[in-house]
Amino acid sequence: MRSTRNTAQTPAMDRKAAINLARVGRPEALGGTVADPQPNAKTAQHHHGALESVIYVVRGKARMRWGERLGIHCRGRPR
């Protein structure tokens, strides 16, 4: 499946939607890619609604934060 840029963009990141309402017709399905983000790139605080979030890191490392005050986090890196 080819991804599309039909998604909100964040400075220093090239975000592409792979699975979303427009592509699969299901509002609860969301998946995408971020290709070659610049070092220390950050997305603004945002909410995905009632979805589970997944992070898969191919190269480098990433941190995902969530919770009312973003106090919960996980780190991702290639395995």
PDB file of N, CA, C and O in Angstrom:
ATOM      1  N   MET A   1       0.845  -1.172   0.000  1.00  0.00           N
ATOM      2  CA  MET A   1       0.000   0.000   0.000  1.00  0.00           C
ATOM      3  C   MET A   1       0.890   1.234   0.000  1.00  0.00           C
ATOM      4  O   MET A   1       1.800   1.343   0.795  1.00  0.00           O
ATOM      5  N   ARG A   2       0.634   2.167  -0.877  1.00  0.00           N
ATOM      6  CA  ARG A   2       1.402   3.404  -0.937  1.00  0.00           C
ATOM      7  C   ARG A   2       0.800   4.427   0.008  1.00  0.00           C
ATOM      8  O   ARG A   2      -0.411   4.526   0.155  1.00  0.00           O
ATOM      9  N   SER A   3       1.656   5.206   0.650  1.00  0.00           N
ATOM     10  CA  SER A   3       1.162   6.214   1.580  1.00  0.00           C
ATOM     11  C   SER A   3       0.851   7.508   0.838  1.00  0.00           C
ATOM     12  O   SER A   3       1.221   7.701  -0.312  1.00  0.00           O
ATOM     13  N   THR A   4       0.147   8.410   1.498  1.00  0.00           N
ATOM     14  CA  THR A   4      -0.252   9.689   0.936  1.00  0.00           C
ATOM     15  C   THR A   4       0.093  10.805   1.907  1.00  0.00           C
ATOM     16  O   THR A   4       0.109  10.586   3.121  1.00  0.00           O
ATOM     17  N   ARG A   5       0.366  12.005   1.409  1.00  0.00           N
ATOM     18  CA  ARG A   5       0.673  13.147   2.275  1.00  0.00           C
ATOM     19  C   ARG A   5      -0.613  13.771   2.823  1.00  0.00           C
ATOM     20  O   ARG A   5      -0.567  14.822   3.438  1.00  0.00           O
ATOM     21  N   ASN A   6      -1.752  13.175   2.630  1.00  0.00           N
ATOM     22  CA  ASN A   6      -3.023  13.715   3.084  1.00  0.00           C
ATOM     23  C   ASN A   6      -3.149  13.576   4.604  1.00  0.00           C
ATOM     24  O   ASN A   6      -4.003  12.866   5.112  1.00  0.00           O
ATOM     25  N   THR A   7      -2.269  14.258   5.332  1.00  0.00           N
ATOM     26  CA  THR A   7      -2.271  14.231   6.784  1.00  0.00           C
ATOM     27  C   THR A   7      -1.660  15.530   7.293  1.00  0.00           C
ATOM     28  O   THR A   7      -0.975  16.232   6.557  1.00  0.00           O
ATOM     29  N   ALA A   8      -1.918  15.850   8.540  1.00  0.00           N
ATOM     30  CA  ALA A   8      -1.345  17.072   9.120  1.00  0.00           C
ATOM     31  C   ALA A   8       0.176  16.986   9.110  1.00  0.00           C
ATOM     32  O   ALA A   8       0.737  15.929   9.361  1.00  0.00           O
ATOM     33  N   GLN A   9       0.834  18.082   8.797  1.00  0.00           N
ATOM     34  CA  GLN A   9       2.281  18.105   8.737  1.00  0.00           C
ATOM     35  C   GLN A   9       2.866  18.780   9.974  1.00  0.00           C
ATOM     36  O   GLN A   9       2.226  19.606  10.611  1.00  0.00           O
ATOM     37  N   THR A  10       4.070  18.392  10.299  1.00  0.00           N
ATOM     38  CA  THR A  10       4.817  18.930  11.428  1.00  0.00           C
ATOM     39  C   THR A  10       6.155  19.412  10.891  1.00  0.00           C
ATOM     40  O   THR A  10       6.779  18.696  10.110  1.00  0.00           O
ATOM     41  N   PRO A  11       6.606  20.617  11.291  1.00  0.00           N
ATOM     42  CA  PRO A  11       7.918  21.058  10.818  1.00  0.00           C
ATOM     43  C   PRO A  11       8.991  20.019  11.142  1.00  0.00           C
ATOM     44  O   PRO A  11       8.955  19.387  12.190  1.00  0.00           O
ATOM     45  N   ALA A  12       9.924  19.831  10.239  1.00  0.00           N
ATOM     46  CA  ALA A  12      11.069  18.912  10.382  1.00  0.00           C
ATOM     47  C   ALA A  12      10.683  17.445  10.230  1.00  0.00           C
ATOM     48  O   ALA A  12      11.488  16.565  10.487  1.00  0.00           O
ATOM     49  N   MET A  13       9.436  17.157   9.827  1.00  0.00           N
ATOM     50  CA  MET A  13       8.993  15.782   9.619  1.00  0.00           C
ATOM     51  C   MET A  13       8.172  15.712   8.337  1.00  0.00           C
ATOM     52  O   MET A  13       7.396  16.605   8.051  1.00  0.00           O
ATOM     53  N   ASP A  14       8.353  14.651   7.567  1.00  0.00           N
ATOM     54  CA  ASP A  14       7.535  14.411   6.383  1.00  0.00           C
ATOM     55  C   ASP A  14       6.553  13.306   6.729  1.00  0.00           C
ATOM     56  O   ASP A  14       6.859  12.122   6.608  1.00  0.00           O
ATOM     57  N   ARG A  15       5.372  13.701   7.210  1.00  0.00           N
ATOM     58  CA  ARG A  15       4.373  12.733   7.670  1.00  0.00           C
ATOM     59  C   ARG A  15       3.500  12.287   6.513  1.00  0.00           C
ATOM     60  O   ARG A  15       3.038  13.103   5.731  1.00  0.00           O
ATOM     61  N   LYS A  16       3.250  10.972   6.436  1.00  0.00           N
ATOM     62  CA  LYS A  16       2.385  10.421   5.395  1.00  0.00           C
ATOM     63  C   LYS A  16       1.416   9.427   6.016  1.00  0.00           C
ATOM     64  O   LYS A  16       1.809   8.608   6.831  1.00  0.00           O
ATOM     65  N   ALA A  17       0.163   9.520   5.608  1.00  0.00           N
ATOM     66  CA  ALA A  17      -0.845   8.573   6.080  1.00  0.00           C
ATOM     67  C   ALA A  17      -0.795   7.314   5.232  1.00  0.00           C
ATOM     68  O   ALA A  17      -0.758   7.376   4.012  1.00  0.00           O
ATOM     69  N   ALA A  18      -0.774   6.164   5.875  1.00  0.00           N
ATOM     70  CA  ALA A  18      -0.833   4.884   5.173  1.00  0.00           C
ATOM     71  C   ALA A  18      -2.208   4.261   5.355  1.00  0.00           C
ATOM     72  O   ALA A  18      -2.756   3.650   4.445  1.00  0.00           O
ATOM     73  N   ILE A  19      -2.768   4.409   6.542  1.00  0.00           N
ATOM     74  CA  ILE A  19      -4.096   3.884   6.860  1.00  0.00           C
ATOM     75  C   ILE A  19      -4.866   5.005   7.545  1.00  0.00           C
ATOM     76  O   ILE A  19      -4.434   5.530   8.569  1.00  0.00           O
ATOM     77  N   ASN A  20      -5.998   5.401   6.980  1.00  0.00           N
ATOM     78  CA  ASN A  20      -6.850   6.425   7.590  1.00  0.00           C
ATOM     79  C   ASN A  20      -8.268   6.290   7.029  1.00  0.00           C
ATOM     80  O   ASN A  20      -8.533   5.428   6.192  1.00  0.00           O
ATOM     81  N   LEU A  21      -9.153   7.154   7.473  1.00  0.00           N
ATOM     82  CA  LEU A  21     -10.546   7.089   7.041  1.00  0.00           C
ATOM     83  C   LEU A  21     -10.658   7.166   5.522  1.00  0.00           C
ATOM     84  O   LEU A  21     -11.375   6.375   4.902  1.00  0.00           O
ATOM     85  N   ALA A  22      -9.929   8.080   4.902  1.00  0.00           N
ATOM     86  CA  ALA A  22     -10.021   8.255   3.450  1.00  0.00           C
ATOM     87  C   ALA A  22      -9.541   7.017   2.689  1.00  0.00           C
ATOM     88  O   ALA A  22     -10.053   6.707   1.614  1.00  0.00           O
ATOM     89  N   ARG A  23      -8.580   6.292   3.235  1.00  0.00           N
ATOM     90  CA  ARG A  23      -8.004   5.144   2.510  1.00  0.00           C
ATOM     91  C   ARG A  23      -8.734   3.837   2.781  1.00  0.00           C
ATOM     92  O   ARG A  23      -8.825   2.992   1.900  1.00  0.00           O
ATOM     93  N   VAL A  24      -9.210   3.632   4.013  1.00  0.00           N
ATOM     94  CA  VAL A  24      -9.815   2.340   4.341  1.00  0.00           C
ATOM     95  C   VAL A  24     -11.264   2.441   4.809  1.00  0.00           C
ATOM     96  O   VAL A  24     -11.894   1.433   5.061  1.00  0.00           O
ATOM     97  N   GLY A  25     -11.785   3.670   4.948  1.00  0.00           N
ATOM     98  CA  GLY A  25     -13.188   3.847   5.306  1.00  0.00           C
ATOM     99  C   GLY A  25     -13.528   3.544   6.751  1.00  0.00           C
ATOM    100  O   GLY A  25     -14.689   3.349   7.084  1.00  0.00           O
ATOM    101  N   ARG A  26     -12.524   3.492   7.628  1.00  0.00           N
ATOM    102  CA  ARG A  26     -12.775   3.204   9.037  1.00  0.00           C
ATOM    103  C   ARG A  26     -12.186   4.319   9.890  1.00  0.00           C
ATOM    104  O   ARG A  26     -10.971   4.510   9.902  1.00  0.00           O
ATOM    105  N   PRO A  27     -13.012   5.072  10.614  1.00  0.00           N
ATOM    106  CA  PRO A  27     -12.497   6.203  11.393  1.00  0.00           C
ATOM    107  C   PRO A  27     -11.592   5.786  12.548  1.00  0.00           C
ATOM    108  O   PRO A  27     -10.778   6.568  13.008  1.00  0.00           O
ATOM    109  N   GLU A  28     -11.700   4.543  13.011  1.00  0.00           N
ATOM    110  CA  GLU A  28     -10.893   4.108  14.147  1.00  0.00           C
ATOM    111  C   GLU A  28      -9.526   3.567  13.723  1.00  0.00           C
ATOM    112  O   GLU A  28      -8.729   3.163  14.556  1.00  0.00           O
ATOM    113  N   ALA A  29      -9.244   3.553  12.433  1.00  0.00           N
ATOM    114  CA  ALA A  29      -7.967   3.045  11.934  1.00  0.00           C
ATOM    115  C   ALA A  29      -7.081   4.208  11.490  1.00  0.00           C
ATOM    116  O   ALA A  29      -7.490   5.022  10.674  1.00  0.00           O
ATOM    117  N   LEU A  30      -5.882   4.279  12.032  1.00  0.00           N
ATOM    118  CA  LEU A  30      -4.948   5.347  11.676  1.00  0.00           C
ATOM    119  C   LEU A  30      -3.534   4.800  11.738  1.00  0.00           C
ATOM    120  O   LEU A  30      -3.138   4.203  12.736  1.00  0.00           O
ATOM    121  N   GLY A  31      -2.784   4.953  10.693  1.00  0.00           N
ATOM    122  CA  GLY A  31      -1.389   4.535  10.674  1.00  0.00           C
ATOM    123  C   GLY A  31      -0.651   5.351   9.637  1.00  0.00           C
ATOM    124  O   GLY A  31      -1.218   5.745   8.628  1.00  0.00           O
ATOM    125  N   GLY A  32       0.604   5.638   9.903  1.00  0.00           N
ATOM    126  CA  GLY A  32       1.351   6.432   8.948  1.00  0.00           C
ATOM    127  C   GLY A  32       2.839   6.302   9.142  1.00  0.00           C
ATOM    128  O   GLY A  32       3.315   5.510   9.952  1.00  0.00           O
ATOM    129  N   THR A  33       3.563   7.092   8.384  1.00  0.00           N
ATOM    130  CA  THR A  33       5.016   7.073   8.442  1.00  0.00           C
ATOM    131  C   THR A  33       5.550   8.487   8.639  1.00  0.00           C
ATOM    132  O   THR A  33       4.893   9.462   8.300  1.00  0.00           O
ATOM    133  N   VAL A  34       6.735   8.563   9.187  1.00  0.00           N
ATOM    134  CA  VAL A  34       7.496   9.807   9.247  1.00  0.00           C
ATOM    135  C   VAL A  34       8.850   9.474   8.637  1.00  0.00           C
ATOM    136  O   VAL A  34       9.608   8.676   9.182  1.00  0.00           O
ATOM    137  N   ALA A  35       9.136  10.048   7.487  1.00  0.00           N
ATOM    138  CA  ALA A  35      10.371   9.731   6.779  1.00  0.00           C
ATOM    139  C   ALA A  35      11.458  10.749   7.103  1.00  0.00           C
ATOM    140  O   ALA A  35      11.241  11.950   6.990  1.00  0.00           O
ATOM    141  N   ASP A  36      12.604  10.258   7.515  1.00  0.00           N
ATOM    142  CA  ASP A  36      13.796  11.073   7.746  1.00  0.00           C
ATOM    143  C   ASP A  36      13.552  12.362   8.528  1.00  0.00           C
ATOM    144  O   ASP A  36      13.845  13.453   8.043  1.00  0.00           O
ATOM    145  N   PRO A  37      13.008  12.262   9.745  1.00  0.00           N
ATOM    146  CA  PRO A  37      12.843  13.491  10.541  1.00  0.00           C
ATOM    147  C   PRO A  37      14.204  14.082  10.880  1.00  0.00           C
ATOM    148  O   PRO A  37      15.191  13.362  11.015  1.00  0.00           O
ATOM    149  N   GLN A  38      14.259  15.394  10.999  1.00  0.00           N
ATOM    150  CA  GLN A  38      15.500  16.054  11.382  1.00  0.00           C
ATOM    151  C   GLN A  38      15.799  15.735  12.842  1.00  0.00           C
ATOM    152  O   GLN A  38      14.888  15.455  13.634  1.00  0.00           O
ATOM    153  N   PRO A  39      17.071  15.763  13.263  1.00  0.00           N
ATOM    154  CA  PRO A  39      17.412  15.485  14.661  1.00  0.00           C
ATOM    155  C   PRO A  39      16.630  16.394  15.610  1.00  0.00           C
ATOM    156  O   PRO A  39      16.442  17.584  15.330  1.00  0.00           O
ATOM    157  N   ASN A  40      16.147  15.827  16.691  1.00  0.00           N
ATOM    158  CA  ASN A  40      15.385  16.536  17.726  1.00  0.00           C
ATOM    159  C   ASN A  40      14.061  17.115  17.234  1.00  0.00           C
ATOM    160  O   ASN A  40      13.509  18.014  17.853  1.00  0.00           O
ATOM    161  N   ALA A  41      13.535  16.616  16.124  1.00  0.00           N
ATOM    162  CA  ALA A  41      12.233  17.078  15.633  1.00  0.00           C
ATOM    163  C   ALA A  41      11.153  16.689  16.633  1.00  0.00           C
ATOM    164  O   ALA A  41      11.204  15.628  17.242  1.00  0.00           O
ATOM    165  N   LYS A  42      10.184  17.568  16.811  1.00  0.00           N
ATOM    166  CA  LYS A  42       9.088  17.323  17.760  1.00  0.00           C
ATOM    167  C   LYS A  42       7.771  17.681  17.092  1.00  0.00           C
ATOM    168  O   LYS A  42       7.683  18.642  16.347  1.00  0.00           O
ATOM    169  N   THR A  43       6.760  16.914  17.396  1.00  0.00           N
ATOM    170  CA  THR A  43       5.418  17.242  16.942  1.00  0.00           C
ATOM    171  C   THR A  43       4.724  18.019  18.055  1.00  0.00           C
ATOM    172  O   THR A  43       5.078  17.893  19.233  1.00  0.00           O
ATOM    173  N   ALA A  44       3.764  18.827  17.709  1.00  0.00           N
ATOM    174  CA  ALA A  44       2.997  19.547  18.720  1.00  0.00           C
ATOM    175  C   ALA A  44       2.105  18.564  19.478  1.00  0.00           C
ATOM    176  O   ALA A  44       1.750  17.506  18.955  1.00  0.00           O
ATOM    177  N   GLN A  45       1.753  18.911  20.703  1.00  0.00           N
ATOM    178  CA  GLN A  45       0.840  18.070  21.473  1.00  0.00           C
ATOM    179  C   GLN A  45      -0.467  17.962  20.696  1.00  0.00           C
ATOM    180  O   GLN A  45      -1.001  18.958  20.207  1.00  0.00           O
ATOM    181  N   HIS A  46      -0.959  16.740  20.540  1.00  0.00           N
ATOM    182  CA  HIS A  46      -2.201  16.518  19.811  1.00  0.00           C
ATOM    183  C   HIS A  46      -2.851  15.234  20.306  1.00  0.00           C
ATOM    184  O   HIS A  46      -2.279  14.503  21.095  1.00  0.00           O
ATOM    185  N   HIS A  47      -4.056  14.960  19.837  1.00  0.00           N
ATOM    186  CA  HIS A  47      -4.831  13.824  20.319  1.00  0.00           C
ATOM    187  C   HIS A  47      -5.335  13.015  19.139  1.00  0.00           C
ATOM    188  O   HIS A  47      -5.833  13.564  18.172  1.00  0.00           O
ATOM    189  N   HIS A  48      -5.196  11.708  19.196  1.00  0.00           N
ATOM    190  CA  HIS A  48      -5.674  10.829  18.134  1.00  0.00           C
ATOM    191  C   HIS A  48      -7.064  10.275  18.413  1.00  0.00           C
ATOM    192  O   HIS A  48      -7.547   9.447  17.662  1.00  0.00           O
ATOM    193  N   GLY A  49      -7.680  10.670  19.501  1.00  0.00           N
ATOM    194  CA  GLY A  49      -8.990  10.140  19.823  1.00  0.00           C
ATOM    195  C   GLY A  49      -8.883   8.752  20.425  1.00  0.00           C
ATOM    196  O   GLY A  49      -7.867   8.390  21.001  1.00  0.00           O
ATOM    197  N   ALA A  50      -9.923   7.966  20.254  1.00  0.00           N
ATOM    198  CA  ALA A  50      -9.989   6.633  20.863  1.00  0.00           C
ATOM    199  C   ALA A  50      -9.254   5.604  20.004  1.00  0.00           C
ATOM    200  O   ALA A  50      -9.831   4.632  19.538  1.00  0.00           O
ATOM    201  N   LEU A  51      -7.977   5.829  19.776  1.00  0.00           N
ATOM    202  CA  LEU A  51      -7.153   4.918  18.983  1.00  0.00           C
ATOM    203  C   LEU A  51      -5.978   4.443  19.811  1.00  0.00           C
ATOM    204  O   LEU A  51      -5.533   5.135  20.722  1.00  0.00           O
ATOM    205  N   GLU A  52      -5.469   3.281  19.497  1.00  0.00           N
ATOM    206  CA  GLU A  52      -4.214   2.838  20.101  1.00  0.00           C
ATOM    207  C   GLU A  52      -3.082   3.385  19.262  1.00  0.00           C
ATOM    208  O   GLU A  52      -3.183   3.444  18.036  1.00  0.00           O
ATOM    209  N   SER A  53      -2.014   3.803  19.899  1.00  0.00           N
ATOM    210  CA  SER A  53      -0.870   4.349  19.181  1.00  0.00           C
ATOM    211  C   SER A  53       0.266   3.343  19.164  1.00  0.00           C
ATOM    212  O   SER A  53       0.505   2.639  20.135  1.00  0.00           O
ATOM    213  N   VAL A  54       0.963   3.302  18.044  1.00  0.00           N
ATOM    214  CA  VAL A  54       2.083   2.393  17.853  1.00  0.00           C
ATOM    215  C   VAL A  54       3.239   3.197  17.288  1.00  0.00           C
ATOM    216  O   VAL A  54       3.036   4.081  16.460  1.00  0.00           O
ATOM    217  N   ILE A  55       4.436   2.883  17.732  1.00  0.00           N
ATOM    218  CA  ILE A  55       5.624   3.519  17.177  1.00  0.00           C
ATOM    219  C   ILE A  55       6.573   2.405  16.751  1.00  0.00           C
ATOM    220  O   ILE A  55       6.822   1.464  17.495  1.00  0.00           O
ATOM    221  N   TYR A  56       7.056   2.486  15.516  1.00  0.00           N
ATOM    222  CA  TYR A  56       7.970   1.494  14.967  1.00  0.00           C
ATOM    223  C   TYR A  56       9.164   2.266  14.412  1.00  0.00           C
ATOM    224  O   TYR A  56       9.010   3.062  13.486  1.00  0.00           O
ATOM    225  N   VAL A  57      10.320   2.057  14.975  1.00  0.00           N
ATOM    226  CA  VAL A  57      11.505   2.828  14.609  1.00  0.00           C
ATOM    227  C   VAL A  57      12.418   1.971  13.738  1.00  0.00           C
ATOM    228  O   VAL A  57      12.821   0.887  14.138  1.00  0.00           O
ATOM    229  N   VAL A  58      12.738   2.465  12.560  1.00  0.00           N
ATOM    230  CA  VAL A  58      13.615   1.759  11.630  1.00  0.00           C
ATOM    231  C   VAL A  58      15.070   2.161  11.870  1.00  0.00           C
ATOM    232  O   VAL A  58      15.968   1.334  11.852  1.00  0.00           O
ATOM    233  N   ARG A  59      15.297   3.455  12.118  1.00  0.00           N
ATOM    234  CA  ARG A  59      16.647   3.965  12.289  1.00  0.00           C
ATOM    235  C   ARG A  59      16.592   5.120  13.283  1.00  0.00           C
ATOM    236  O   ARG A  59      15.659   5.911  13.270  1.00  0.00           O
ATOM    237  N   GLY A  60      17.579   5.221  14.160  1.00  0.00           N
ATOM    238  CA  GLY A  60      17.607   6.300  15.144  1.00  0.00           C
ATOM    239  C   GLY A  60      16.854   5.911  16.404  1.00  0.00           C
ATOM    240  O   GLY A  60      16.820   4.750  16.794  1.00  0.00           O
ATOM    241  N   LYS A  61      16.213   6.890  17.029  1.00  0.00           N
ATOM    242  CA  LYS A  61      15.422   6.620  18.229  1.00  0.00           C
ATOM    243  C   LYS A  61      14.268   7.609  18.296  1.00  0.00           C
ATOM    244  O   LYS A  61      14.285   8.642  17.632  1.00  0.00           O
ATOM    245  N   ALA A  62      13.267   7.272  19.068  1.00  0.00           N
ATOM    246  CA  ALA A  62      12.077   8.116  19.190  1.00  0.00           C
ATOM    247  C   ALA A  62      11.522   8.009  20.595  1.00  0.00           C
ATOM    248  O   ALA A  62      11.761   7.028  21.307  1.00  0.00           O
ATOM    249  N   ARG A  63      10.771   9.016  20.994  1.00  0.00           N
ATOM    250  CA  ARG A  63      10.073   8.991  22.275  1.00  0.00           C
ATOM    251  C   ARG A  63       8.640   9.448  22.032  1.00  0.00           C
ATOM    252  O   ARG A  63       8.405  10.415  21.328  1.00  0.00           O
ATOM    253  N   MET A  64       7.704   8.722  22.599  1.00  0.00           N
ATOM    254  CA  MET A  64       6.294   9.077  22.504  1.00  0.00           C
ATOM    255  C   MET A  64       5.793   9.352  23.922  1.00  0.00           C
ATOM    256  O   MET A  64       6.049   8.557  24.826  1.00  0.00           O
ATOM    257  N   ARG A  65       5.105  10.482  24.101  1.00  0.00           N
ATOM    258  CA  ARG A  65       4.586  10.864  25.415  1.00  0.00           C
ATOM    259  C   ARG A  65       3.070  10.970  25.344  1.00  0.00           C
ATOM    260  O   ARG A  65       2.516  11.369  24.330  1.00  0.00           O
ATOM    261  N   TRP A  66       2.395  10.618  26.443  1.00  0.00           N
ATOM    262  CA  TRP A  66       0.946  10.729  26.497  1.00  0.00           C
ATOM    263  C   TRP A  66       0.510  10.907  27.937  1.00  0.00           C
ATOM    264  O   TRP A  66       1.315  10.916  28.846  1.00  0.00           O
ATOM    265  N   GLY A  67      -0.768  11.052  28.126  1.00  0.00           N
ATOM    266  CA  GLY A  67      -1.323  11.280  29.452  1.00  0.00           C
ATOM    267  C   GLY A  67      -1.745  12.727  29.609  1.00  0.00           C
ATOM    268  O   GLY A  67      -1.415  13.580  28.787  1.00  0.00           O
ATOM    269  N   GLU A  68      -2.479  12.992  30.661  1.00  0.00           N
ATOM    270  CA  GLU A  68      -3.040  14.323  30.867  1.00  0.00           C
ATOM    271  C   GLU A  68      -1.977  15.420  30.821  1.00  0.00           C
ATOM    272  O   GLU A  68      -2.174  16.470  30.245  1.00  0.00           O
ATOM    273  N   ARG A  69      -0.826  15.176  31.425  1.00  0.00           N
ATOM    274  CA  ARG A  69       0.265  16.166  31.416  1.00  0.00           C
ATOM    275  C   ARG A  69       1.504  15.624  30.692  1.00  0.00           C
ATOM    276  O   ARG A  69       2.609  16.067  30.951  1.00  0.00           O
ATOM    277  N   LEU A  70       1.272  14.687  29.780  1.00  0.00           N
ATOM    278  CA  LEU A  70       2.347  14.050  29.013  1.00  0.00           C
ATOM    279  C   LEU A  70       3.393  13.426  29.919  1.00  0.00           C
ATOM    280  O   LEU A  70       4.572  13.367  29.586  1.00  0.00           O
ATOM    281  N   GLY A  71       2.954  12.936  31.073  1.00  0.00           N
ATOM    282  CA  GLY A  71       3.869  12.357  32.048  1.00  0.00           C
ATOM    283  C   GLY A  71       4.215  10.899  31.806  1.00  0.00           C
ATOM    284  O   GLY A  71       5.094  10.352  32.453  1.00  0.00           O
ATOM    285  N   ILE A  72       3.546  10.242  30.869  1.00  0.00           N
ATOM    286  CA  ILE A  72       3.829   8.846  30.558  1.00  0.00           C
ATOM    287  C   ILE A  72       4.571   8.832  29.220  1.00  0.00           C
ATOM    288  O   ILE A  72       4.221   9.577  28.310  1.00  0.00           O
ATOM    289  N   HIS A  73       5.600   8.021  29.109  1.00  0.00           N
ATOM    290  CA  HIS A  73       6.331   7.988  27.848  1.00  0.00           C
ATOM    291  C   HIS A  73       6.911   6.606  27.578  1.00  0.00           C
ATOM    292  O   HIS A  73       7.048   5.785  28.477  1.00  0.00           O
ATOM    293  N   CYS A  74       7.233   6.383  26.337  1.00  0.00           N
ATOM    294  CA  CYS A  74       7.982   5.188  25.944  1.00  0.00           C
ATOM    295  C   CYS A  74       9.018   5.626  24.919  1.00  0.00           C
ATOM    296  O   CYS A  74       8.873   6.653  24.277  1.00  0.00           O
ATOM    297  N   ARG A  75      10.062   4.850  24.827  1.00  0.00           N
ATOM    298  CA  ARG A  75      11.128   5.134  23.868  1.00  0.00           C
ATOM    299  C   ARG A  75      11.177   3.994  22.869  1.00  0.00           C
ATOM    300  O   ARG A  75      10.946   2.848  23.213  1.00  0.00           O
ATOM    301  N   GLY A  76      11.472   4.339  21.636  1.00  0.00           N
ATOM    302  CA  GLY A  76      11.586   3.333  20.583  1.00  0.00           C
ATOM    303  C   GLY A  76      12.936   3.421  19.911  1.00  0.00           C
ATOM    304  O   GLY A  76      13.512   4.495  19.799  1.00  0.00           O
ATOM    305  N   ARG A  77      13.439   2.271  19.501  1.00  0.00           N
ATOM    306  CA  ARG A  77      14.685   2.195  18.743  1.00  0.00           C
ATOM    307  C   ARG A  77      14.639   0.918  17.925  1.00  0.00           C
ATOM    308  O   ARG A  77      13.863   0.015  18.219  1.00  0.00           O
ATOM    309  N   PRO A  78      15.456   0.828  16.897  1.00  0.00           N
ATOM    310  CA  PRO A  78      15.452  -0.395  16.084  1.00  0.00           C
ATOM    311  C   PRO A  78      15.909  -1.609  16.913  1.00  0.00           C
ATOM    312  O   PRO A  78      16.674  -1.463  17.848  1.00  0.00           O
ATOM    313  N   ARG A  79      15.434  -2.760  16.560  1.00  0.00           N
ATOM    314  CA  ARG A  79      15.851  -3.994  17.230  1.00  0.00           C
ATOM    315  C   ARG A  79      16.637  -4.848  16.278  1.00  0.00           C
ATOM    316  O   ARG A  79      16.440  -4.880  15.147  1.00  0.00           O
TER     317      ARG A  79
END
